XYZ file of C-alpha atoms in Angstrom:
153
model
C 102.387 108.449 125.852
C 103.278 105.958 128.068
C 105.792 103.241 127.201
C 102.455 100.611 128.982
C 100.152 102.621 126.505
C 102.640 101.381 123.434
C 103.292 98.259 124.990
C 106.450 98.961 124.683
C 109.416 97.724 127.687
C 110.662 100.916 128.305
C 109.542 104.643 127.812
C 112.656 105.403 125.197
C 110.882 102.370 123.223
C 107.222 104.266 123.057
C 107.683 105.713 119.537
C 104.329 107.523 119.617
C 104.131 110.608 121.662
C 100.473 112.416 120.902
C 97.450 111.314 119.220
C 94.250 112.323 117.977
C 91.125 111.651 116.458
C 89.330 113.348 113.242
C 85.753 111.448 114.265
C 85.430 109.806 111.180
C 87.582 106.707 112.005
C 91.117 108.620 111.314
C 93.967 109.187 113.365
C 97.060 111.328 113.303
C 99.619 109.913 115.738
C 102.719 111.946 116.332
C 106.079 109.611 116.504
C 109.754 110.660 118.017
C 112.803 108.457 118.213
C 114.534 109.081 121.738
C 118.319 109.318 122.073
C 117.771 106.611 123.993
C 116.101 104.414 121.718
C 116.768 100.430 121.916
C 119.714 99.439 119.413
C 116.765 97.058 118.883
C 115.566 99.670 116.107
C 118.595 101.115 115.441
C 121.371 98.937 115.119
C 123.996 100.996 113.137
C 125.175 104.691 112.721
C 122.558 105.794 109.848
C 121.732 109.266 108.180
C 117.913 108.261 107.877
C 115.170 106.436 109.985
C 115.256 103.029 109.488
C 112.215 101.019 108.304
C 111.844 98.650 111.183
C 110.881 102.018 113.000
C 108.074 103.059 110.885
C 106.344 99.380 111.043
C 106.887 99.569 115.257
C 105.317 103.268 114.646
C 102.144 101.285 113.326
C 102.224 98.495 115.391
C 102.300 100.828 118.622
C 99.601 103.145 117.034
C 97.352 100.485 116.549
C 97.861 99.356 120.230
C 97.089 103.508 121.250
C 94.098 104.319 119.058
C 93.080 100.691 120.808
C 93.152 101.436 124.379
C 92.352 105.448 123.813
C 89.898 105.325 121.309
C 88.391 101.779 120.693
C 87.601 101.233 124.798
C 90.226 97.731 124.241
C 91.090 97.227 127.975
C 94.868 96.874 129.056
C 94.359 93.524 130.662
C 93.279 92.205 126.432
C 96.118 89.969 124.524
C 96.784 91.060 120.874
C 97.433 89.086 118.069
C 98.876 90.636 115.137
C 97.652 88.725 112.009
C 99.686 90.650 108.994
C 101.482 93.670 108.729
C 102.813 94.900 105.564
C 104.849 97.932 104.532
C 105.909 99.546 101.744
C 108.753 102.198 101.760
C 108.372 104.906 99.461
C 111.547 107.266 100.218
C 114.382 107.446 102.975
C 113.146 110.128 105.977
C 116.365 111.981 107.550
C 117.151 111.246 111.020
C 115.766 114.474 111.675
C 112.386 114.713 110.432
C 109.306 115.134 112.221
C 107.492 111.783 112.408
C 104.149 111.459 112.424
C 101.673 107.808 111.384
C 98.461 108.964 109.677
C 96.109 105.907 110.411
C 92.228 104.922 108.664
C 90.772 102.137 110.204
C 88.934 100.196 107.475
C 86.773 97.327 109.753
C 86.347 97.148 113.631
C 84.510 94.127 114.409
C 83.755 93.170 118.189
C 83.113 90.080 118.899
C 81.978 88.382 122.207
C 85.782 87.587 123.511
C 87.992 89.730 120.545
C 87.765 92.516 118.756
C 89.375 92.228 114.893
C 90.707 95.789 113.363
C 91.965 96.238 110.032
C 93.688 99.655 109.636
C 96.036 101.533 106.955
C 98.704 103.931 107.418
C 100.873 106.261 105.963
C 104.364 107.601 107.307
C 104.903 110.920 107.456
C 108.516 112.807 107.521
C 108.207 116.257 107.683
C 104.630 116.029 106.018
C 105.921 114.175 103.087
C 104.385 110.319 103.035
C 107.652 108.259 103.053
C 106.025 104.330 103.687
C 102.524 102.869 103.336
C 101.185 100.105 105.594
C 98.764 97.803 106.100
C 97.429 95.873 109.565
C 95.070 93.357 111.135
C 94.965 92.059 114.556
C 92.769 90.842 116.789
C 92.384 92.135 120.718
C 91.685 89.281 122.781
C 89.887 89.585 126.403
C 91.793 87.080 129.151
C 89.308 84.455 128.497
C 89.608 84.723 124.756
C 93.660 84.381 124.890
C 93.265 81.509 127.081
C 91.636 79.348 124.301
C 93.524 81.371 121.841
C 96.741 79.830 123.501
C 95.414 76.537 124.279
C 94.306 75.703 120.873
C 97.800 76.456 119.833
C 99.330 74.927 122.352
C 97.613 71.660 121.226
C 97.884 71.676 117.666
């Protein structure tokens, strides 16, 4: 995947790598953490993957089954509304990462689309974290008065 695909700066940052689609609103995403990684996920010398990179896993999974799968343009703003996690065990720096994802609503809307997904981490096959996620996907004109509303509160 491309590091645009994960909206991520810079390819080392895309975190997902492969993804596909079971047809009944499931995905399995396959995840890798690059030598070249940001310090931005991992900060210290650690034996394990840290947390912070299982919830980018889901936030950059959401963005991919987006664009591949939900037909959410490139040029649409997103606006992550909660994200929760919940770690379960410690995955080895070496594991095999992969984000198993159910969405659970897709609404679209006029000028956004609002998704509400779960997800569990996978190292080596084993669930290590659960997760939960809504956002919305704005078109331009939707961010606009997403922005400006804000922007005069």
């Amino acid at each position: 995947m491309s590091a645009d695909l994960c909206h991520a700066a810079v390819d080392a940052n895309a975190l997902i790598h492969a993804a596909r689609c079971s047809g009944d609103g499931s995905f399995v995403l396959l995840a890798h953490v690059s030598s070249g990684c940001s310090a931005f996920f991992i900060d210290h010398p650690i034996d394990h993957v840290p947390g912070l990179v299982f919830t980018s896993m889901m936030r950059q999974g959401a963005l991919v089954i987006s664009h591949l799968y939900l037909g959410v343009p490139r040029s649409w703003s997103f606006l992550l509304e909660r994200i929760e996690m919940r770690f379960l065990q410690f995955a080895p720096s070496s594991a095999s990462l992969a984000l198993r994802v159910d969405l659970r609503a897709c609404r679209l809307r006029r000028q956004f689309m609002r998704v509400e997904l779960e997800a569990d981490v996978l190292a080596n096959d084993r669930c290590v974290a659960r997760g939960q996620m809504e956002f919305r996907a704005y078109t331009p004109d939707g961010a606009r008065r997403v922005r400006r509303a804000i922007a005069e509160k």
